[in-house]
């Protein structure tokens, strides 16, 4: 499976540098290494959820309890979580660090992923959620830290879109 | 049993703990019994009070967390039972008031009115302690037992589909949110 192990490790190290202690995740191909790293790390609480909506609640709870968290999801998972993003995170000013694998965008061969790819950024913009694209390995640490910093300062969700160039080695 | 009586019966046992409720009648009734800064009323995002409670329970393992849920909310997020059961935080108590109705939005029957068994779903998901308690005294005993057990517990209580005359709470959402975060910070420090 040509998911980049090296870049997954960079992302995981960056999350650790952000003091993330709880990661909620629903498996998706591009996230396999990240989820395994979280599972193998005794300092990390990995919550394997049944649907991405739960991740928004878990991160909201973690924030109110004073613990940094992150949500790992595919962009179709972001689509599934829009109601709680609106009616919990935005309504109650909850910071969220959402790492979203950006399926269905440039280079996508699977037709079934493409509609999610075409709608992800317009919907994030409609929700006024700031977007960082992560395509360059050298940007990973800085951009994840800056995304978390903004989320915590603005008490607002932020989206980090994990690009094919970063995650997939063809 | 009236939910208001049930809440009154358990209030002394939950007052010192972290409490997260769903919206509507439950929130208004608990608020009326006596608001505390360690109470959070999730006034939207139906179904996610239990996910919030799980996040808090994992983040604050030394504190007890009580989620006050309802049948309509839980049916919107049944997967939460499988997730809670997977991690089994012993400091989490999940109380479900089942009035078999979406009371706050017209009283239409939920699937528990036609036989869906939430205690059975919780058991089948692997929640290690599942209790049914249908009188205020039985509920209070169950809550005390659950809090003393250090075992993830779901209590399902059938209640009448009756709510308060008014759902008004003199507590803006964000005031509740910031009060609650401060209360949790103090609990963490204490």
mmCIF file of C-alpha atoms in Angstrom:
data_model
loop_
_atom_site.group_PDB
_atom_site.id
_atom_site.type_symbol
_atom_site.label_atom_id
_atom_site.label_comp_id
_atom_site.label_asym_id
_atom_site.label_seq_id
_atom_site.Cartn_x
_atom_site.Cartn_y
_atom_site.Cartn_z
ATOM 1 C CA UNK A 1 0.000 0.000 0.000
ATOM 2 C CA UNK A 2 1.853 3.104 -1.187
ATOM 3 C CA UNK A 3 0.803 5.376 1.640
ATOM 4 C CA UNK A 4 3.841 7.414 2.625
ATOM 5 C CA UNK A 5 5.245 6.103 5.883
ATOM 6 C CA UNK A 6 7.821 8.895 6.126
ATOM 7 C CA UNK A 7 5.276 11.659 5.714
ATOM 8 C CA UNK A 8 2.802 9.955 8.045
ATOM 9 C CA UNK A 9 5.599 9.941 10.624
ATOM 10 C CA UNK A 10 6.203 13.659 10.053
ATOM 11 C CA UNK A 11 2.528 14.370 10.635
ATOM 12 C CA UNK A 12 2.459 12.207 13.734
ATOM 13 C CA UNK A 13 5.587 13.861 15.138
ATOM 14 C CA UNK A 14 4.026 17.264 14.466
ATOM 15 C CA UNK A 15 0.875 16.268 16.372
ATOM 16 C CA UNK A 16 3.058 15.160 19.284
ATOM 17 C CA UNK A 17 4.885 18.490 19.160
ATOM 18 C CA UNK A 18 1.449 20.146 19.409
ATOM 19 C CA UNK A 19 0.901 18.250 22.692
ATOM 20 C CA UNK A 20 -2.036 16.334 21.197
ATOM 21 C CA UNK A 21 -3.085 13.662 23.710
ATOM 22 C CA UNK A 22 -6.352 12.378 22.212
ATOM 23 C CA UNK A 23 -6.867 11.417 18.561
ATOM 24 C CA UNK A 24 -10.248 10.319 17.237
ATOM 25 C CA UNK A 25 -10.138 8.473 13.976
ATOM 26 C CA UNK A 26 -12.120 6.423 11.548
ATOM 27 C CA UNK A 27 -9.940 4.260 9.322
ATOM 28 C CA UNK A 28 -9.269 5.375 5.789
ATOM 29 C CA UNK A 29 -6.523 4.225 3.445
ATOM 30 C CA UNK A 30 -4.362 7.338 3.586
ATOM 31 C CA UNK A 31 -4.529 7.398 7.388
ATOM 32 C CA UNK A 32 -3.458 3.791 8.089
ATOM 33 C CA UNK A 33 0.063 4.606 9.276
ATOM 34 C CA UNK A 34 -1.079 7.555 11.370
ATOM 35 C CA UNK A 35 -3.705 5.443 13.113
ATOM 36 C CA UNK A 36 -1.169 2.676 13.744
ATOM 37 C CA UNK A 37 1.302 5.176 15.196
ATOM 38 C CA UNK A 38 -1.348 6.536 17.528
ATOM 39 C CA UNK A 39 -2.332 3.013 18.540
ATOM 40 C CA UNK A 40 1.284 2.043 19.268
ATOM 41 C CA UNK A 41 2.003 5.167 21.328
ATOM 42 C CA UNK A 42 1.365 4.606 25.052
ATOM 43 C CA UNK A 43 1.131 8.365 25.602
ATOM 44 C CA UNK A 44 -1.681 8.754 23.062
ATOM 45 C CA UNK A 45 -5.351 7.979 23.585
ATOM 46 C CA UNK A 46 -6.699 6.769 20.240
ATOM 47 C CA UNK A 47 -10.499 6.692 20.038
ATOM 48 C CA UNK A 48 -11.728 4.559 17.162
ATOM 49 C CA UNK A 49 -15.139 5.959 16.400
ATOM 50 C CA UNK A 50 -18.080 4.533 14.498
ATOM 51 C CA UNK A 51 -18.918 7.795 12.702
ATOM 52 C CA UNK A 52 -17.124 11.118 12.411
ATOM 53 C CA UNK A 53 -19.841 13.056 14.242
ATOM 54 C CA UNK A 54 -18.600 11.430 17.434
ATOM 55 C CA UNK A 55 -15.148 12.926 16.896
ATOM 56 C CA UNK A 56 -16.533 16.430 17.167
ATOM 57 C CA UNK A 57 -18.125 15.608 20.526
ATOM 58 C CA UNK A 58 -14.985 13.885 21.800
ATOM 59 C CA UNK A 59 -12.768 16.816 20.823
ATOM 60 C CA UNK A 60 -15.227 19.282 22.356
ATOM 61 C CA UNK A 61 -15.140 17.327 25.604
ATOM 62 C CA UNK A 62 -11.355 17.136 25.537
ATOM 63 C CA UNK A 63 -11.061 20.878 24.953
ATOM 64 C CA UNK A 64 -13.410 21.734 27.816
ATOM 65 C CA UNK A 65 -11.373 19.389 30.022
ATOM 66 C CA UNK A 66 -8.157 21.141 29.008
ATOM 67 C CA UNK A 67 -6.605 18.512 26.745
ATOM 68 C CA UNK A 68 -5.382 19.046 23.177
ATOM 69 C CA UNK A 69 -6.912 16.705 20.618
ATOM 70 C CA UNK A 70 -7.103 16.116 16.893
ATOM 71 C CA UNK A 71 -9.608 14.472 14.545
ATOM 72 C CA UNK A 72 -8.388 12.273 11.701
ATOM 73 C CA UNK A 73 -10.939 11.784 8.983
ATOM 74 C CA UNK A 74 -11.473 11.400 5.286
ATOM 75 C CA UNK A 75 -13.192 14.312 3.588
ATOM 76 C CA UNK A 76 -16.372 12.237 3.363
ATOM 77 C CA UNK A 77 -16.117 11.989 7.136
ATOM 78 C CA UNK A 78 -15.954 15.765 7.314
ATOM 79 C CA UNK A 79 -19.154 15.820 5.252
ATOM 80 C CA UNK A 80 -20.739 13.421 7.756
ATOM 81 C CA UNK A 81 -19.717 15.683 10.651
ATOM 82 C CA UNK A 82 -21.049 18.989 9.349
ATOM 83 C CA UNK A 83 -24.047 19.175 11.694
ATOM 84 C CA UNK A 84 -22.000 18.880 14.912
ATOM 85 C CA UNK A 85 -19.323 21.153 13.458
ATOM 86 C CA UNK A 86 -22.072 23.766 13.134
ATOM 87 C CA UNK A 87 -24.255 23.002 16.146
ATOM 88 C CA UNK A 88 -21.492 22.172 18.608
ATOM 89 C CA UNK A 89 -18.093 23.520 17.509
ATOM 90 C CA UNK A 90 -19.188 26.759 15.846
ATOM 91 C CA UNK A 91 -22.149 27.355 18.172
ATOM 92 C CA UNK A 92 -20.090 26.904 21.343
ATOM 93 C CA UNK A 93 -16.789 28.301 20.028
ATOM 94 C CA UNK A 94 -14.867 25.035 20.280
ATOM 95 C CA UNK A 95 -11.451 24.785 18.621
ATOM 96 C CA UNK A 96 -11.019 21.718 16.423
ATOM 97 C CA UNK A 97 -7.863 20.520 14.720
ATOM 98 C CA UNK A 98 -9.239 18.463 11.829
ATOM 99 C CA UNK A 99 -6.791 16.528 9.646
ATOM 100 C CA UNK A 100 -8.740 15.614 6.554
ATOM 101 C CA UNK A 101 -7.438 13.296 3.847
ATOM 102 C CA UNK A 102 -8.289 15.088 0.654
ATOM 103 C CA UNK A 103 -9.674 12.314 -1.517
ATOM 104 C CA UNK A 104 -11.254 13.004 -4.872
ATOM 105 C CA UNK A 105 -8.997 15.892 -5.746
ATOM 106 C CA UNK A 106 -6.271 16.191 -8.413
ATOM 107 C CA UNK A 107 -4.896 12.785 -9.366
ATOM 108 C CA UNK A 108 -7.874 10.811 -8.046
ATOM 109 C CA UNK A 109 -8.576 7.670 -10.085
ATOM 110 C CA UNK A 110 -11.550 6.371 -8.056
ATOM 111 C CA UNK A 111 -14.706 7.874 -9.540
ATOM 112 C CA UNK A 112 -16.615 7.363 -6.266
ATOM 113 C CA UNK A 113 -14.298 9.737 -4.407
ATOM 114 C CA UNK A 114 -14.630 12.629 -6.812
ATOM 115 C CA UNK A 115 -17.843 14.285 -5.623
ATOM 116 C CA UNK A 116 -16.473 14.530 -2.094
ATOM 117 C CA UNK A 117 -13.327 16.050 -3.533
ATOM 118 C CA UNK A 118 -15.257 18.625 -5.498
ATOM 119 C CA UNK A 119 -17.388 19.727 -2.541
ATOM 120 C CA UNK A 120 -14.895 19.719 0.349
ATOM 121 C CA UNK A 121 -13.343 23.158 -0.031
ATOM 122 C CA UNK A 122 -16.558 24.983 -1.000
ATOM 123 C CA UNK A 123 -18.218 23.580 2.130
ATOM 124 C CA UNK A 124 -15.279 24.453 4.380
ATOM 125 C CA UNK A 125 -15.410 27.996 3.005
ATOM 126 C CA UNK A 126 -19.179 28.171 3.504
ATOM 127 C CA UNK A 127 -18.560 27.287 7.163
ATOM 128 C CA UNK A 128 -15.795 29.916 7.410
ATOM 129 C CA UNK A 129 -13.302 27.249 8.447
ATOM 130 C CA UNK A 130 -9.693 28.210 7.610
ATOM 131 C CA UNK A 131 -7.885 25.748 5.344
ATOM 132 C CA UNK A 132 -4.249 24.721 5.254
ATOM 133 C CA UNK A 133 -3.134 22.468 2.418
ATOM 134 C CA UNK A 134 -0.421 20.035 3.373
ATOM 135 C CA UNK A 135 1.382 18.904 0.233
ATOM 136 C CA UNK A 136 5.035 19.597 1.031
ATOM 137 C CA UNK A 137 6.732 17.503 3.734
ATOM 138 C CA UNK A 138 8.761 20.513 4.813
ATOM 139 C CA UNK A 139 5.551 22.394 5.706
ATOM 140 C CA UNK A 140 4.093 19.733 7.967
ATOM 141 C CA UNK A 141 5.446 20.710 11.386
ATOM 142 C CA UNK A 142 5.016 24.456 10.945
ATOM 143 C CA UNK A 143 1.563 24.317 9.378
ATOM 144 C CA UNK A 144 0.117 21.903 11.925
ATOM 145 C CA UNK A 145 1.443 24.021 14.792
ATOM 146 C CA UNK A 146 0.107 27.193 13.200
ATOM 147 C CA UNK A 147 -3.276 25.573 12.536
ATOM 148 C CA UNK A 148 -3.584 24.522 16.180
ATOM 149 C CA UNK A 149 -2.458 27.959 17.359
ATOM 150 C CA UNK A 150 -5.155 29.669 15.310
ATOM 151 C CA UNK A 151 -7.831 27.192 16.410
ATOM 152 C CA UNK A 152 -7.027 27.805 20.063
ATOM 153 C CA UNK A 153 -6.775 31.593 19.676
ATOM 154 C CA UNK A 154 -9.970 31.931 17.629
ATOM 155 C CA UNK A 155 -11.854 29.138 19.469
ATOM 156 C CA UNK A 156 -12.801 27.937 16.007
ATOM 157 C CA UNK A 157 -12.325 24.801 13.897
ATOM 158 C CA UNK A 158 -9.484 24.640 11.391
ATOM 159 C CA UNK A 159 -9.023 22.172 8.540
ATOM 160 C CA UNK A 160 -5.702 20.745 7.426
ATOM 161 C CA UNK A 161 -6.191 19.059 4.065
ATOM 162 C CA UNK A 162 -3.758 16.177 3.551
ATOM 163 C CA UNK A 163 -2.927 16.163 -0.154
ATOM 164 C CA UNK A 164 -2.235 13.192 -2.370
ATOM 165 C CA UNK A 165 1.301 14.492 -3.010
ATOM 166 C CA UNK A 166 2.046 14.140 0.690
ATOM 167 C CA UNK A 167 0.185 10.928 1.495
ATOM 168 C CA UNK A 168 0.413 8.723 -1.594
ATOM 169 C CA UNK A 169 3.502 7.400 -3.353
ATOM 170 C CA UNK A 170 2.599 6.274 -6.865
ATOM 171 C CA UNK B 1 -42.098 8.127 36.650
ATOM 172 C CA UNK B 2 -41.706 11.782 35.861
ATOM 173 C CA UNK B 3 -38.245 12.743 34.673
ATOM 174 C CA UNK B 4 -38.357 15.808 36.914
ATOM 175 C CA UNK B 5 -38.827 13.519 39.949
ATOM 176 C CA UNK B 6 -36.070 11.225 38.709
ATOM 177 C CA UNK B 7 -33.657 14.140 38.344
ATOM 178 C CA UNK B 8 -34.558 15.402 41.787
ATOM 179 C CA UNK B 9 -33.850 11.951 43.228
ATOM 180 C CA UNK B 10 -30.346 11.769 41.702
ATOM 181 C CA UNK B 11 -29.403 15.450 42.016
ATOM 182 C CA UNK B 12 -27.526 15.082 45.343
ATOM 183 C CA UNK B 13 -25.498 12.186 43.925
ATOM 184 C CA UNK B 14 -24.478 13.892 40.677
ATOM 185 C CA UNK B 15 -24.122 17.507 41.853
ATOM 186 C CA UNK B 16 -20.401 17.265 42.588
ATOM 187 C CA UNK B 17 -19.529 15.493 39.351
ATOM 188 C CA UNK B 18 -19.085 16.650 35.770
ATOM 189 C CA UNK B 19 -22.554 16.549 34.182
ATOM 190 C CA UNK B 20 -23.386 16.832 30.463
ATOM 191 C CA UNK B 21 -27.033 16.849 29.414
ATOM 192 C CA UNK B 22 -28.913 16.884 26.155
ATOM 193 C CA UNK B 23 -31.109 19.788 25.099
ATOM 194 C CA UNK B 24 -34.715 20.546 25.847
ATOM 195 C CA UNK B 25 -36.732 19.308 28.790
ATOM 196 C CA UNK B 26 -33.842 17.507 30.519
ATOM 197 C CA UNK B 27 -31.668 20.617 30.473
ATOM 198 C CA UNK B 28 -34.448 22.894 31.713
ATOM 199 C CA UNK B 29 -35.420 20.515 34.521
ATOM 200 C CA UNK B 30 -31.882 20.039 35.789
ATOM 201 C CA UNK B 31 -31.223 23.772 35.538
ATOM 202 C CA UNK B 32 -34.368 24.440 37.580
ATOM 203 C CA UNK B 33 -33.221 22.055 40.311
ATOM 204 C CA UNK B 34 -30.113 24.197 40.698
ATOM 205 C CA UNK B 35 -27.538 25.153 38.117
ATOM 206 C CA UNK B 36 -23.897 24.486 38.913
ATOM 207 C CA UNK B 37 -20.822 25.491 36.950
ATOM 208 C CA UNK B 38 -19.900 21.826 36.500
ATOM 209 C CA UNK B 39 -23.133 21.247 34.523
ATOM 210 C CA UNK B 40 -23.086 21.624 30.733
ATOM 211 C CA UNK B 41 -26.300 21.640 28.710
ATOM 212 C CA UNK B 42 -25.663 20.723 25.070
ATOM 213 C CA UNK B 43 -28.458 22.743 23.506
ATOM 214 C CA UNK B 44 -28.039 21.291 20.008
ATOM 215 C CA UNK B 45 -25.924 18.673 18.228
ATOM 216 C CA UNK B 46 -28.428 15.946 19.126
ATOM 217 C CA UNK B 47 -26.809 12.683 20.054
ATOM 218 C CA UNK B 48 -23.407 14.061 20.971
ATOM 219 C CA UNK B 49 -23.755 14.573 24.739
ATOM 220 C CA UNK B 50 -22.449 11.031 25.218
ATOM 221 C CA UNK B 51 -19.513 11.649 22.846
ATOM 222 C CA UNK B 52 -18.680 14.818 24.779
ATOM 223 C CA UNK B 53 -18.908 12.885 28.020
ATOM 224 C CA UNK B 54 -16.550 10.254 26.595
ATOM 225 C CA UNK B 55 -14.052 12.955 25.599
ATOM 226 C CA UNK B 56 -14.196 14.479 29.082
ATOM 227 C CA UNK B 57 -13.964 11.091 30.797
ATOM 228 C CA UNK B 58 -10.843 10.215 28.794
ATOM 229 C CA UNK B 59 -9.303 13.640 29.405
ATOM 230 C CA UNK B 60 -10.100 13.737 33.134
ATOM 231 C CA UNK B 61 -9.762 10.115 34.299
ATOM 232 C CA UNK B 62 -9.651 11.099 37.961
ATOM 233 C CA UNK B 63 -13.139 12.671 37.800
ATOM 234 C CA UNK B 64 -16.582 11.126 37.463
ATOM 235 C CA UNK B 65 -18.573 12.185 34.404
ATOM 236 C CA UNK B 66 -22.356 11.796 34.202
ATOM 237 C CA UNK B 67 -24.120 12.066 30.834
ATOM 238 C CA UNK B 68 -27.876 12.623 30.932
ATOM 239 C CA UNK B 69 -29.148 11.386 27.574
ATOM 240 C CA UNK B 70 -32.545 10.710 26.018
ATOM 241 C CA UNK B 71 -34.016 8.135 23.661
ATOM 242 C CA UNK B 72 -34.328 10.500 20.698
ATOM 243 C CA UNK B 73 -30.769 11.728 21.099
ATOM 244 C CA UNK B 74 -29.272 8.298 21.632
ATOM 245 C CA UNK B 75 -31.098 6.908 18.596
ATOM 246 C CA UNK B 76 -29.394 9.614 16.516
ATOM 247 C CA UNK B 77 -25.955 8.358 17.589
ATOM 248 C CA UNK B 78 -26.311 4.675 18.446
ATOM 249 C CA UNK B 79 -22.686 4.134 17.431
ATOM 250 C CA UNK B 80 -21.700 6.016 20.583
ATOM 251 C CA UNK B 81 -22.633 2.934 22.650
ATOM 252 C CA UNK B 82 -20.160 0.816 20.691
ATOM 253 C CA UNK B 83 -17.451 3.467 21.078
ATOM 254 C CA UNK B 84 -18.027 3.949 24.830
ATOM 255 C CA UNK B 85 -18.077 0.167 25.312
ATOM 256 C CA UNK B 86 -14.841 -0.161 23.363
ATOM 257 C CA UNK B 87 -12.929 2.086 25.779
ATOM 258 C CA UNK B 88 -15.023 1.438 28.920
ATOM 259 C CA UNK B 89 -13.953 4.482 30.913
ATOM 260 C CA UNK B 90 -14.802 3.511 34.483
ATOM 261 C CA UNK B 91 -15.432 7.146 35.383
ATOM 262 C CA UNK B 92 -18.323 7.522 32.913
ATOM 263 C CA UNK B 93 -21.985 7.066 33.815
ATOM 264 C CA UNK B 94 -24.541 7.246 31.014
ATOM 265 C CA UNK B 95 -28.122 7.833 32.159
ATOM 266 C CA UNK B 96 -30.767 7.571 29.438
ATOM 267 C CA UNK B 97 -34.268 8.899 30.083
ATOM 268 C CA UNK B 98 -36.532 7.077 27.658
ATOM 269 C CA UNK B 99 -39.888 8.812 27.229
ATOM 270 C CA UNK B 100 -40.474 7.049 23.892
ATOM 271 C CA UNK B 101 -41.018 10.409 22.278
ATOM 272 C CA UNK B 102 -39.441 13.470 20.720
ATOM 273 C CA UNK B 103 -41.143 15.563 23.352
ATOM 274 C CA UNK B 104 -39.552 18.903 22.592
ATOM 275 C CA UNK B 105 -40.593 18.851 18.935
ATOM 276 C CA UNK B 106 -44.209 17.762 19.012
ATOM 277 C CA UNK B 107 -44.142 14.520 20.969
ATOM 278 C CA UNK B 108 -43.862 12.185 17.998
ATOM 279 C CA UNK B 109 -43.014 8.621 19.034
ATOM 280 C CA UNK B 110 -39.446 7.364 18.723
ATOM 281 C CA UNK B 111 -38.533 3.778 17.866
ATOM 282 C CA UNK B 112 -38.468 2.871 21.564
ATOM 283 C CA UNK B 113 -42.265 3.318 21.437
ATOM 284 C CA UNK B 114 -42.390 0.451 18.952
ATOM 285 C CA UNK B 115 -40.012 -1.855 20.749
ATOM 286 C CA UNK B 116 -36.420 -0.677 20.244
ATOM 287 C CA UNK B 117 -34.673 -1.645 23.459
ATOM 288 C CA UNK B 118 -31.861 0.790 24.333
ATOM 289 C CA UNK B 119 -30.686 -1.232 27.342
ATOM 290 C CA UNK B 120 -30.509 -4.262 25.079
ATOM 291 C CA UNK B 121 -28.500 -2.306 22.488
ATOM 292 C CA UNK B 122 -26.119 -1.110 25.205
ATOM 293 C CA UNK B 123 -25.638 -4.680 26.443
ATOM 294 C CA UNK B 124 -25.119 -5.980 22.925
ATOM 295 C CA UNK B 125 -22.522 -3.260 22.302
ATOM 296 C CA UNK B 126 -20.569 -4.468 25.308
ATOM 297 C CA UNK B 127 -21.300 -1.808 27.921
ATOM 298 C CA UNK B 128 -20.142 -3.727 31.013
ATOM 299 C CA UNK B 129 -22.927 -2.600 33.387
ATOM 300 C CA UNK B 130 -26.424 -1.947 32.080
ATOM 301 C CA UNK B 131 -29.232 -1.261 34.536
ATOM 302 C CA UNK B 132 -32.912 -0.509 34.085
ATOM 303 C CA UNK B 133 -34.466 1.649 36.780
ATOM 304 C CA UNK B 134 -38.019 2.858 36.547
ATOM 305 C CA UNK B 135 -38.690 4.534 39.900
ATOM 306 C CA UNK B 136 -36.887 7.544 41.391
ATOM 307 C CA UNK B 137 -35.625 5.440 44.307
ATOM 308 C CA UNK B 138 -34.401 2.639 42.051
ATOM 309 C CA UNK B 139 -32.662 5.191 39.844
ATOM 310 C CA UNK B 140 -30.953 6.886 42.792
ATOM 311 C CA UNK B 141 -29.734 3.505 44.056
ATOM 312 C CA UNK B 142 -28.513 2.624 40.543
ATOM 313 C CA UNK B 143 -26.678 5.922 40.161
ATOM 314 C CA UNK B 144 -24.962 5.501 43.518
ATOM 315 C CA UNK B 145 -24.035 1.937 42.615
ATOM 316 C CA UNK B 146 -22.676 2.973 39.228
ATOM 317 C CA UNK B 147 -20.600 5.827 40.647
ATOM 318 C CA UNK B 148 -19.147 3.507 43.270
ATOM 319 C CA UNK B 149 -18.444 0.722 40.783
ATOM 320 C CA UNK B 150 -15.745 2.438 38.699
ATOM 321 C CA UNK B 151 -17.279 0.594 35.761
ATOM 322 C CA UNK B 152 -18.826 2.140 32.656
ATOM 323 C CA UNK B 153 -22.568 1.961 33.261
ATOM 324 C CA UNK B 154 -25.608 2.756 31.158
ATOM 325 C CA UNK B 155 -28.847 3.203 33.099
ATOM 326 C CA UNK B 156 -32.063 3.294 31.088
ATOM 327 C CA UNK B 157 -35.073 4.800 32.855
ATOM 328 C CA UNK B 158 -38.516 4.857 31.321
ATOM 329 C CA UNK B 159 -40.203 8.193 32.040
ATOM 330 C CA UNK B 160 -43.484 9.819 31.101
ATOM 331 C CA UNK B 161 -43.499 12.095 28.077
ATOM 332 C CA UNK B 162 -44.062 15.198 30.182
ATOM 333 C CA UNK B 163 -41.834 18.221 30.222
ATOM 334 C CA UNK B 164 -41.680 21.583 31.944
ATOM 335 C CA UNK B 165 -44.060 24.394 30.993
ATOM 336 C CA UNK B 166 -41.133 26.465 29.786
ATOM 337 C CA UNK B 167 -37.733 25.480 28.443
ATOM 338 C CA UNK B 168 -36.353 28.924 29.261
ATOM 339 C CA UNK B 169 -33.021 29.015 31.051
ATOM 340 C CA UNK B 170 -31.431 32.286 32.085
ATOM 341 C CA UNK B 171 -28.057 31.096 30.899
ATOM 342 C CA UNK B 172 -26.591 32.075 27.521
ATOM 343 C CA UNK B 173 -24.920 29.145 25.762
ATOM 344 C CA UNK B 174 -21.456 30.671 25.811
ATOM 345 C CA UNK B 175 -21.709 31.651 29.479
ATOM 346 C CA UNK B 176 -22.440 27.993 30.257
ATOM 347 C CA UNK B 177 -19.538 26.905 28.043
ATOM 348 C CA UNK B 178 -16.945 29.164 29.661
ATOM 349 C CA UNK B 179 -18.232 28.550 33.205
ATOM 350 C CA UNK B 180 -18.021 24.816 32.572
ATOM 351 C CA UNK B 181 -14.480 24.959 31.199
ATOM 352 C CA UNK B 182 -13.372 26.952 34.252
ATOM 353 C CA UNK B 183 -15.071 24.462 36.567
ATOM 354 C CA UNK B 184 -13.234 21.597 34.855
ATOM 355 C CA UNK B 185 -9.934 23.484 35.127
ATOM 356 C CA UNK B 186 -10.501 23.820 38.866
ATOM 357 C CA UNK B 187 -11.391 20.140 39.137
ATOM 358 C CA UNK B 188 -8.188 19.242 37.279
ATOM 359 C CA UNK B 189 -6.137 21.485 39.586
ATOM 360 C CA UNK B 190 -7.965 20.240 42.709
#
